[in-house]
Amino acid sequence: SPRKTLSIDEYFTGVRSGDTAVLARALTLVESSNPQHQLEAEELLTQLMPFTGKAIRVGITGTPGAGKSTFIEALGLQLVRAGHRVAVLAIDPSSGITGGSILGDKTRMPNLAAEPSAYIRPTASSGTLGGAARCTRESMLVCEAAGYDIVLIETVGVGQSESYVSHMTDCLVALVSPAAGDELQGIKRGLLEVVDLLVVNKADGELRTACEVAARQYRNALETITGSHAQHESKVYTASALENEGVDKVWTAVEQHYNRMQANGTLTTRRQNQNRHWLWAIVEERLRQSIYTHPAVKAIRPQLEQEVLTGAISVESAARRILDAYDLGCEL
Amino acid sequence: SPRKTLSIDEYFTGVRSGDTAVLARALTLVESSNPQHQLEAEELLTQLMPFTGKAIRVGITGTPGAGKSTFIEALGLQLVRAGHRVAVLAIDPSSGITGGSILGDKTRMPNLAAEPSAYIRPTASSGTLGGAARCTRESMLVCEAAGYDIVLIETVGVGQSESYVSHMTDCLVALVSPAAGDELQGIKRGLLEVVDLLVVNKADGELRTACEVAARQYRNALETITGSHAQHESKVYTASALENEGVDKVWTAVEQHYNRMQANGTLTTRRQNQNRHWLWAIVEERLRQSIYTHPAVKAIRPQLEQEVLTGAISVESAARRILDAYDLGCEL
């Protein structure tokens, strides 16, 4: 039998009272591309707004193989045992391509998934990367309103998804594996500038020494880029998520970073700038969707696509005609 | 003294006659975000259209450290020595973040850059990834009209940029380094589906055996995903760009792939579908730009942004009000 539709009030009450079944449905509502659902999600978010913003928002990025899921599970378990409520979300940069994601997968974090104070949300992989990122941000707000005081947002580097994560978190942690030479080539100047903490993971067994060497290289790279030594030395850590070593130190650094930002006012500024960023990101996404449902555009679409397919018209000229039709439609 | 402005005719004649100075200026025109330049670029592309489409379009992707620049230089030199004219372009996925790119950098391919039959275009790194990809596609068309019969488009994986490259090339080659375990974890199902050829690079010195092992693992992974053995065995190669070994075999495979697609009609279909994809990508990008220049939107922007910054209004509600203003503006 189909599930009963929930009212906004029911969503609100369920989320606020910590009902994880209602929380899951609220996140599904936020992820929906149905226009009616989007309006309801907007209304729900407006009502939840006063109860958001209280969590420490942490982004965790890293190249494939850097050990993100092991690290998040170790960190998450440590945090719930210390009395925190932890939500794990993900942004999947492969969502533009076909196929599913391995990010935010409960089966990769079985011990954390079994904890009542942890909530792991499987990634919604449909739509554009920007759309997926918007969903993750709104899911984060809903989780905050549900009382999770730490939100971990996972994504894979190198790519634009790190930029999205940096636009919604208070602290961005990059995990790297100790293959320093190759890694350093891959770590872009821009990434180093946007990352708050860098963790050389897998500092165990035979790789322990390599990790120390890599950490030193990263410190040097950061120095070169920022021109400052003292300020950034504490940005690079080594850890072994597998042996649960150094994960506590990384979290202490996250908290220090957060507390410092809170004390000097940059936390407020950072979040304000993030909100302004998302305002325009949402506008752009909604506008993008509107073109496909526009009557005048729909009317000329089959003919124009055919002309593009046969090469009768250039892609650029066809685009111009669609945009003209879009404008015209507004005047009716 | 400022350079003389070129007319569309002068751009056209210069590009068609192989004048690389005019070619460079035409590509700058294509990359411009100035609306007047965009109109001129559109007109130029329309005129050049009949002279495009004759090149073999090859995408080359790979994780950082996989040896892309060494491989492209080795391949490019081989191709120009065989009488081809080769253009090298790039899509930089870090363009959304701050800082420059190391892709498409002439200094990384000094020997190829010195060849008169090769043209290496430094990456335009401004704007969105989608915008950068559109520019690269249009630059490719201009290079084709300038007589380059092979276009190599470089990008870094993992990320959405591979999806963009697959939407503009006839053959997508992924370079991977021989650290098979980690690499395999990182190679997404979606990437394997979109890649035409997979090259385990650095098959030299101590890594030679590791490369063979990795190649076998990739073949198995492809089999598992596609459920077919024979069809995909020839998709995986090993090479050493450094020692210039196996690069020729990769190119033979690219040509075979291209010739097979040409013979059975899938080349036409692939390019037609790509054109349809870009039609809507361009529409979306132009629409996105239009919101920021819209009079009614500009009028309410400062007030709304202030309300979002102070938290007086939710990001979602503010976005709704901007979209309402955008619609209203059209009615005037």
XYZ file of C-alpha atoms in Angstrom:
664
model
C 0.000 0.000 0.000
C 1.299 3.489 -0.777
C 2.674 5.472 2.117
C 0.497 8.208 3.557
C 1.512 11.662 2.330
C 2.954 13.773 5.137
C 1.942 17.383 5.691
C 4.632 20.041 6.211
C 3.672 20.078 9.888
C 4.135 16.321 10.132
C 7.532 16.549 8.451
C 8.490 19.363 10.804
C 7.378 17.557 13.972
C 8.964 14.269 12.902
C 12.301 15.853 12.042
C 12.408 17.926 15.224
C 11.494 14.950 17.441
C 14.299 12.811 16.015
C 12.082 10.347 14.118
C 14.608 8.916 11.626
C 11.883 7.462 9.390
C 10.395 10.951 8.934
C 13.925 12.416 8.601
C 14.621 10.007 5.733
C 11.389 11.041 4.021
C 12.168 14.743 4.539
C 15.538 14.236 2.832
C 13.792 12.453 -0.036
C 11.480 15.465 -0.333
C 14.485 17.795 -0.458
C 16.054 15.655 -3.205
C 12.906 15.500 -5.330
C 12.873 17.195 -8.714
C 9.064 17.365 -8.667
C 8.057 21.094 -8.610
C 5.320 20.514 -5.999
C 7.815 18.675 -3.779
C 10.282 21.519 -4.260
C 7.734 24.031 -3.003
C 7.009 21.822 0.007
C 10.734 21.386 0.669
C 11.155 25.166 0.531
C 8.358 25.629 3.060
C 9.785 22.927 5.324
C 13.265 24.472 5.174
C 11.821 27.898 6.015
C 10.121 26.416 9.095
C 13.227 24.473 10.140
C 15.529 27.464 9.584
C 15.537 28.701 13.232
C 16.797 25.281 14.328
C 19.681 25.045 11.859
C 23.263 26.266 11.984
C 24.248 24.724 15.324
C 26.344 21.836 13.956
C 30.036 21.771 13.172
C 30.047 21.238 9.406
C 33.047 19.266 8.167
C 33.885 18.383 4.575
C 36.025 15.309 3.954
C 37.562 14.993 0.530
C 40.268 12.819 -0.921
C 41.435 11.057 -4.029
C 40.139 7.522 -4.586
C 42.059 5.103 -2.408
C 42.935 7.708 0.215
C 40.796 5.810 2.726
C 37.841 8.173 3.132
C 35.283 5.615 4.314
C 37.667 4.024 6.851
C 38.545 7.472 8.141
C 34.942 8.653 8.389
C 33.913 5.486 10.180
C 36.777 5.802 12.690
C 36.056 9.492 13.252
C 32.290 8.968 13.438
C 32.573 6.171 16.001
C 34.888 8.293 18.124
C 32.426 11.192 18.006
C 29.276 9.198 18.883
C 31.149 7.561 21.772
C 31.972 11.066 23.019
C 28.237 11.810 23.058
C 27.818 13.545 19.717
C 25.100 12.918 17.147
C 26.716 12.561 13.730
C 25.168 12.791 10.258
C 27.148 11.605 7.223
C 26.201 12.988 3.810
C 27.975 12.883 0.449
C 28.304 14.768 -2.825
C 28.971 12.457 -5.729
C 30.876 14.127 -8.594
C 30.131 11.189 -10.869
C 26.421 11.976 -10.795
C 26.678 13.596 -14.222
C 27.832 10.298 -15.693
C 25.844 7.081 -15.608
C 25.971 4.668 -12.727
C 25.782 4.771 -8.989
C 28.127 5.979 -6.340
C 30.162 4.324 -3.645
C 30.098 7.490 -1.530
C 27.850 7.737 1.500
C 27.299 4.018 1.388
C 26.171 2.484 4.672
C 27.679 -0.888 3.801
C 31.134 0.682 3.698
C 30.681 1.923 7.278
C 28.840 -0.956 8.968
C 29.925 -0.182 12.531
C 29.034 3.481 12.299
C 25.741 2.674 10.567
C 24.816 0.466 13.545
C 25.181 3.356 16.010
C 21.836 4.932 17.025
C 23.454 8.385 17.256
C 24.780 8.210 13.705
C 22.789 8.794 10.538
C 24.324 7.876 7.168
C 22.444 9.097 4.117
C 23.083 7.246 0.838
C 23.913 9.682 -1.947
C 21.269 10.831 -4.359
C 23.057 10.416 -7.666
C 20.585 11.858 -10.151
C 20.846 15.182 -11.918
C 23.727 17.614 -12.162
C 26.611 17.964 -9.736
C 25.328 21.422 -8.779
C 21.863 20.025 -8.142
C 23.278 17.178 -6.071
C 25.348 19.653 -4.069
C 22.295 21.840 -3.411
C 20.425 18.759 -2.145
C 23.316 17.886 0.151
C 23.359 21.398 1.588
C 19.619 21.332 2.268
C 19.892 17.803 3.704
C 22.553 19.167 6.040
C 20.141 21.855 7.270
C 17.422 19.245 7.872
C 19.907 17.059 9.800
C 20.883 20.046 11.929
C 17.229 20.693 12.724
C 16.943 16.999 13.652
C 19.566 17.559 16.335
C 22.752 16.228 14.725
C 25.517 18.433 16.114
C 28.192 17.237 13.689
C 27.699 16.852 9.953
C 30.382 15.118 7.878
C 30.121 15.672 4.125
C 32.141 13.275 1.996
C 33.290 13.857 -1.552
C 35.936 12.547 -3.904
C 38.721 14.766 -5.319
C 40.159 16.036 -7.667
C 37.365 18.030 -9.150
C 34.712 20.641 -8.763
C 32.883 18.778 -5.995
C 35.486 20.020 -3.516
C 34.529 23.555 -4.387
C 30.899 22.719 -3.603
C 31.838 21.123 -0.272
C 33.981 24.107 0.681
C 30.896 26.266 0.058
C 28.857 24.484 2.715
C 31.282 23.488 5.484
C 33.174 25.203 8.303
C 36.246 23.047 7.839
C 37.397 21.132 4.773
C 39.673 18.159 5.450
C 41.581 16.613 2.538
C 42.796 13.029 2.918
C 45.800 12.072 0.820
C 47.674 8.834 0.473
C 51.433 8.872 1.016
C 52.530 8.598 -2.637
C 53.809 12.114 -2.193
C 55.467 12.848 -5.518
C 52.486 11.940 -7.618
C 50.032 13.330 -5.123
C 51.769 16.678 -4.972
C 51.580 16.944 -8.714
C 47.868 16.316 -8.460
C 47.073 18.646 -5.605
C 46.275 21.899 -7.283
C 47.256 25.219 -5.876
C 43.553 26.040 -5.751
C 42.770 22.946 -3.700
C 45.469 23.725 -1.143
C 44.033 27.209 -0.791
C 40.539 25.916 -0.136
C 41.494 23.077 2.244
C 41.601 23.806 5.980
C 43.331 20.605 7.109
C 45.381 18.079 5.182
C 45.687 14.522 6.511
C 48.213 12.036 5.148
C 46.290 8.851 5.874
C 47.516 5.233 6.023
C 50.376 6.083 8.373
C 50.698 2.458 9.418
C 52.934 -0.548 8.734
C 55.378 -0.065 5.899
C 53.910 3.281 4.885
C 54.525 5.041 8.202
C 57.817 6.606 7.109
C 56.512 7.497 3.662
C 53.627 9.345 5.359
C 55.998 11.428 7.457
C 57.986 12.330 4.356
C 54.816 13.202 2.467
C 53.545 15.349 5.347
C 56.785 17.318 5.265
C 56.436 17.842 1.505
C 52.889 19.083 1.916
C 53.979 21.487 4.650
C 56.632 22.849 2.301
C 54.123 23.149 -0.531
C 51.737 25.056 1.729
C 54.541 27.335 2.847
C 55.508 28.061 -0.738
C 51.959 28.879 -1.672
C 50.969 30.918 1.348
C 54.384 32.388 2.038
C 53.896 31.737 5.724
C 55.406 29.078 7.935
C 53.960 29.315 11.427
C 50.375 29.854 10.317
C 50.078 26.659 8.359
C 52.352 24.150 10.012
C 49.478 22.776 12.054
C 47.389 22.270 8.905
C 49.089 18.979 7.971
C 48.575 15.779 9.988
C 49.319 12.096 9.627
C 46.841 9.443 10.663
C 46.044 5.784 10.357
C 42.293 5.388 10.181
C 42.841 1.614 9.949
C 44.634 1.487 13.300
C 42.630 4.418 14.665
C 45.781 6.430 15.271
C 45.872 10.199 14.935
C 42.157 10.483 14.144
C 41.585 12.109 17.539
C 44.282 14.692 16.799
C 42.637 15.543 13.503
C 39.330 16.111 15.277
C 41.013 18.305 17.899
C 42.403 20.383 15.035
C 38.931 20.638 13.472
C 37.489 21.841 16.778
C 40.305 24.339 17.274
C 39.749 25.653 13.758
C 36.012 25.951 14.445
C 36.453 27.596 17.859
C 38.972 30.071 16.487
C 36.599 31.034 13.673
C 33.738 31.390 16.133
C 35.821 33.571 18.433
C 37.117 35.956 15.771
C 33.874 36.226 13.819
C 35.053 34.529 10.632
C 32.592 31.655 11.163
C 29.702 34.089 10.727
C 31.340 35.704 7.697
C 32.138 32.345 6.120
C 28.580 31.082 6.510
C 27.114 34.376 5.282
C 29.240 34.236 2.146
C 28.197 30.610 1.677
C 24.534 31.588 1.890
C 25.021 34.270 -0.741
C 26.765 31.690 -2.940
C 23.861 29.244 -2.600
C 21.254 31.903 -3.234
C 22.599 32.316 -6.756
C 23.356 28.635 -7.199
C 19.689 27.836 -6.479
C 18.483 30.612 -8.783
C 20.670 29.238 -11.566
C 19.463 25.692 -11.074
C 15.769 26.597 -11.032
C 16.213 28.761 -14.116
C 17.935 25.874 -15.862
C 15.008 23.610 -15.134
C 12.497 26.195 -16.365
C 13.771 26.148 -19.934
C 12.657 22.557 -20.458
C 9.085 23.190 -19.329
C 8.650 26.480 -21.189
C 5.734 26.231 -23.696
C 7.350 28.233 -26.520
C 10.591 26.274 -26.160
C 8.777 22.953 -26.113
C 6.943 23.990 -29.281
C 10.087 24.533 -31.372
C 12.286 21.887 -29.742
C 11.620 18.859 -32.022
C 12.163 20.822 -35.247
C 15.300 22.567 -33.995
C 16.860 19.376 -32.652
C 16.243 17.727 -35.985
C 17.975 20.589 -37.809
C 20.952 20.306 -35.447
C 21.112 16.540 -35.949
C 21.158 16.831 -39.728
C 23.669 19.695 -39.591
C 21.268 22.128 -41.270
C 21.920 24.647 -38.507
C 24.846 25.235 -36.156
C 24.501 24.393 -32.484
C 25.154 28.043 -31.645
C 22.404 29.375 -33.938
C 19.901 26.826 -32.630
C 20.744 27.846 -29.066
C 20.097 31.468 -29.982
C 16.658 30.599 -31.369
C 15.701 28.692 -28.221
C 16.711 31.651 -26.062
C 14.667 33.966 -28.280
C 11.653 31.685 -27.854
C 12.164 31.659 -24.092
C 12.056 35.473 -23.967
C 9.041 35.646 -26.249
C 7.162 33.183 -24.058
C 7.505 35.487 -21.084
C 5.728 38.292 -22.921
C 2.539 36.275 -23.494
C 49.481 50.324 -29.314
C 46.222 48.353 -29.186
C 45.792 45.599 -31.725
C 43.558 46.286 -34.685
C 40.122 44.728 -34.311
C 39.567 41.932 -36.811
C 36.366 41.597 -38.815
C 34.597 38.242 -39.023
C 35.905 37.927 -42.580
C 39.458 38.551 -41.426
C 39.097 35.940 -38.686
C 37.653 33.499 -41.214
C 40.386 34.038 -43.814
C 43.169 33.918 -41.225
C 41.911 30.700 -39.642
C 41.352 28.991 -42.982
C 44.761 29.996 -44.339
C 46.559 28.556 -41.304
C 47.670 31.876 -39.801
C 48.375 30.797 -36.191
C 48.357 34.378 -34.893
C 44.798 34.837 -36.180
C 43.897 31.333 -34.947
C 45.027 32.312 -31.440
C 42.902 35.476 -31.606
C 39.910 33.510 -32.875
C 40.194 31.155 -29.895
C 40.382 34.160 -27.572
C 37.181 35.455 -29.198
C 35.493 32.102 -28.611
C 36.565 32.165 -24.949
C 35.367 35.712 -24.324
C 32.467 36.317 -21.953
C 31.744 39.688 -23.562
C 28.245 39.492 -25.181
C 29.387 41.325 -28.346
C 32.327 38.913 -28.710
C 29.953 35.985 -28.187
C 27.784 37.169 -31.081
C 30.873 37.519 -33.269
C 32.112 34.074 -32.203
C 28.716 32.617 -33.112
C 28.870 34.217 -36.534
C 32.440 33.026 -37.077
C 31.531 29.466 -36.034
C 28.556 29.489 -38.404
C 30.854 30.495 -41.278
C 33.507 27.937 -40.328
C 30.939 25.143 -39.863
C 31.299 23.630 -43.373
C 35.029 23.156 -42.746
C 34.694 21.406 -39.393
C 34.202 17.760 -38.455
C 37.073 16.283 -40.421
C 39.464 15.664 -37.515
C 39.774 12.613 -35.323
C 38.771 13.929 -31.923
C 40.516 12.196 -29.040
C 40.008 12.826 -25.337
C 42.859 11.995 -22.979
C 42.011 11.781 -19.316
C 43.826 10.448 -16.289
C 44.368 10.922 -12.598
C 47.131 13.299 -11.550
C 50.477 11.581 -11.898
C 49.320 9.186 -14.607
C 51.693 10.859 -17.034
C 49.291 12.726 -19.325
C 51.664 15.411 -20.572
C 54.467 12.939 -21.295
C 52.017 10.701 -23.131
C 50.482 13.535 -25.154
C 53.896 14.838 -26.130
C 55.066 11.360 -27.246
C 51.840 10.753 -29.154
C 51.788 14.241 -30.667
C 55.399 14.003 -31.884
C 54.691 10.634 -33.448
C 51.634 12.032 -35.236
C 53.291 15.183 -36.615
C 56.217 13.082 -37.846
C 53.695 10.908 -39.676
C 52.457 14.041 -41.449
C 49.475 14.960 -39.286
C 48.603 18.404 -37.972
C 47.813 18.124 -34.268
C 45.978 20.548 -31.973
C 46.134 20.064 -28.200
C 43.370 21.595 -26.077
C 42.394 21.082 -22.439
C 39.442 21.268 -20.075
C 40.473 22.257 -16.595
C 38.119 20.957 -13.888
C 39.724 23.206 -11.291
C 38.475 26.301 -13.103
C 35.667 26.695 -10.552
C 38.224 27.088 -7.796
C 40.873 29.782 -7.671
C 44.241 29.460 -9.294
C 45.654 28.423 -12.606
C 45.956 25.129 -14.371
C 48.823 22.902 -15.339
C 46.813 21.374 -18.186
C 47.475 22.367 -21.768
C 50.703 24.005 -20.754
C 53.221 24.446 -23.565
C 56.146 24.357 -21.168
C 55.243 20.814 -20.171
C 55.457 19.716 -23.821
C 58.438 21.707 -25.125
C 59.335 19.361 -27.982
C 55.788 19.169 -29.280
C 55.317 22.931 -28.872
C 58.356 23.468 -31.123
C 56.793 21.505 -33.998
C 55.252 23.750 -36.700
C 52.502 21.179 -37.312
C 51.422 21.160 -33.662
C 49.314 23.794 -31.930
C 49.041 23.740 -28.134
C 46.436 26.022 -26.638
C 46.886 27.030 -23.003
C 43.726 26.433 -21.006
C 41.281 29.212 -20.347
C 40.644 28.772 -16.651
C 37.970 31.372 -15.952
C 34.298 30.747 -15.341
C 32.426 27.505 -14.762
C 33.527 24.031 -15.797
C 30.585 23.862 -18.210
C 31.547 27.193 -19.718
C 35.176 26.111 -20.047
C 34.069 22.877 -21.721
C 31.873 24.774 -24.194
C 34.864 26.979 -25.081
C 37.032 23.915 -25.613
C 34.438 22.382 -27.927
C 34.195 25.562 -30.000
C 37.994 25.896 -30.025
C 38.115 22.358 -31.389
C 35.814 23.362 -34.265
C 37.989 26.384 -35.056
C 41.121 24.194 -35.041
C 39.421 21.755 -37.416
C 38.591 24.613 -39.775
C 42.253 25.660 -39.520
C 43.232 22.283 -40.944
C 44.280 20.311 -37.870
C 43.279 16.731 -38.633
C 43.803 15.419 -35.095
C 42.572 17.164 -31.968
C 43.722 15.920 -28.556
C 41.686 17.162 -25.600
C 43.308 16.721 -22.220
C 41.537 16.631 -18.884
C 42.181 15.385 -15.389
C 40.028 12.693 -13.718
C 38.221 11.772 -11.505
C 35.410 14.179 -12.008
C 32.763 15.639 -14.216
C 35.255 16.973 -16.757
C 35.531 13.466 -18.227
C 31.856 13.553 -18.959
C 32.350 16.828 -20.828
C 35.270 15.409 -22.833
C 33.285 12.296 -23.724
C 30.613 14.643 -25.086
C 32.963 16.160 -27.646
C 35.339 13.393 -28.736
C 35.220 10.296 -30.955
C 37.459 8.298 -28.640
C 38.127 8.786 -24.947
C 41.440 7.399 -23.696
C 41.984 7.046 -19.943
C 45.555 6.896 -18.673
C 46.048 5.143 -15.347
C 49.130 4.520 -13.288
C 49.922 0.954 -12.273
C 48.850 1.217 -8.611
C 46.040 -1.109 -9.553
C 44.319 -1.746 -6.237
C 43.829 1.859 -5.350
C 43.198 2.862 -8.918
C 40.514 0.256 -9.386
C 38.733 1.533 -6.318
C 38.810 4.993 -7.832
C 37.723 4.116 -11.334
C 33.994 4.440 -11.219
C 31.702 2.112 -13.057
C 30.458 5.186 -14.930
C 33.955 6.124 -16.066
C 34.701 2.643 -17.398
C 31.467 2.792 -19.353
C 32.355 6.110 -20.937
C 36.004 5.321 -21.722
C 36.864 3.831 -25.131
C 40.467 2.859 -24.411
C 42.299 2.361 -21.149
C 46.095 2.706 -21.070
C 48.190 1.596 -18.110
C 51.054 4.033 -18.506
C 54.564 3.954 -16.996
C 55.196 0.366 -18.150
C 58.939 0.822 -17.806
C 61.703 -0.056 -15.360
C 60.525 -1.502 -12.080
C 56.874 -0.862 -12.853
C 56.707 -2.993 -16.015
C 55.360 -6.084 -14.224
C 52.972 -4.064 -12.078
C 51.536 -2.554 -15.271
C 50.851 -5.969 -16.770
C 49.107 -7.045 -13.567
C 47.077 -3.818 -13.489
C 46.097 -4.232 -17.155
C 44.775 -7.714 -16.384
C 42.758 -6.353 -13.455
C 41.258 -3.649 -15.629
C 40.333 -6.211 -18.280
C 38.588 -8.252 -15.604
C 36.793 -5.180 -14.268
C 35.597 -4.287 -17.770
C 34.406 -7.845 -18.306
C 32.475 -7.784 -15.048
C 30.817 -4.505 -15.922
C 30.014 -5.159 -19.553
C 29.463 -8.897 -19.193
C 31.458 -9.416 -22.389
C 34.949 -10.733 -22.861
C 35.902 -10.585 -26.524
C 34.407 -7.177 -27.167
C 36.487 -5.354 -24.618
C 39.776 -7.200 -24.370
C 41.383 -4.863 -26.864
C 40.291 -1.844 -24.843
C 43.162 -2.132 -22.347
C 46.785 -1.371 -23.292
C 50.087 -0.839 -21.528
C 52.529 1.843 -22.605
C 55.584 3.759 -21.518
C 55.314 7.306 -22.741
C 58.691 8.000 -21.146
C 60.429 5.358 -23.287
C 58.020 5.876 -26.169
C 56.909 2.245 -26.053
C 53.401 1.169 -26.888
C 52.243 4.683 -27.783
C 52.032 3.656 -31.450
C 49.827 0.679 -30.520
C 47.481 2.972 -28.619
C 47.170 5.219 -31.644
C 46.510 2.225 -33.908
C 43.696 1.265 -31.525
C 42.300 4.817 -31.671
C 42.320 4.709 -35.469
C 40.700 1.271 -35.538
C 38.017 2.508 -33.149
C 37.452 5.575 -35.336
C 37.391 3.624 -38.609
C 35.000 1.043 -37.176
C 32.641 3.807 -36.011
C 32.869 5.524 -39.384
C 32.140 2.263 -41.216
C 29.129 1.236 -39.155
C 27.600 4.697 -38.862
C 28.050 5.135 -35.103
C 30.454 8.029 -35.647
C 27.637 10.062 -37.190
C 25.221 9.074 -34.435
C 27.736 9.836 -31.706
C 28.476 13.283 -33.085
C 24.785 14.027 -33.648
C 23.991 13.142 -30.040
C 26.914 15.285 -28.928
C 25.540 18.247 -30.892
C 22.151 17.847 -29.250
C 23.863 17.715 -25.871
C 25.758 20.953 -26.571
C 22.698 22.719 -27.911
C 21.122 22.499 -24.454
C 24.387 23.049 -22.615
C 24.824 26.359 -24.455
C 21.205 27.350 -23.824
C 21.657 26.663 -20.121
C 24.870 28.639 -19.925
C 23.498 31.710 -21.732
C 20.375 31.638 -19.585
C 22.533 31.481 -16.489
C 24.418 34.573 -17.574
C 21.190 36.473 -18.335
C 19.986 36.448 -14.745
C 22.852 38.676 -13.609
C 22.167 41.366 -16.207
C 18.379 41.361 -15.828
C 17.152 44.856 -14.756
C 14.453 43.693 -12.310
C 16.877 41.234 -10.715
C 19.615 43.836 -10.434
C 17.123 46.181 -8.770
C 16.276 43.853 -5.875
C 19.658 42.128 -5.568
C 21.365 44.317 -2.912
C 18.382 44.280 -0.530
C 17.804 40.529 -0.913
C 21.458 39.630 -0.450
C 21.504 41.739 2.712
C 18.461 39.884 4.064
C 20.125 36.552 3.312
C 23.367 37.656 4.983
C 21.576 38.702 8.168
C 19.456 35.557 8.150
C 16.203 37.545 7.872
C 15.125 35.344 4.965
C 16.000 31.798 3.940
C 18.182 31.225 0.913
C 15.338 29.277 -0.706
C 12.772 32.093 -0.233
C 15.205 34.681 -1.561
C 15.861 32.529 -4.625
C 12.121 32.316 -5.237
C 11.819 36.117 -5.121
C 14.640 36.563 -7.635
C 13.012 34.111 -10.022
C 9.701 35.953 -9.652
C 11.467 39.216 -10.524
C 13.079 37.580 -13.543
C 9.677 36.474 -14.869
C 8.116 39.866 -14.145
C 10.909 41.638 -15.989
C 10.072 39.743 -19.165
C 6.535 41.078 -19.131
C 7.593 44.708 -19.258
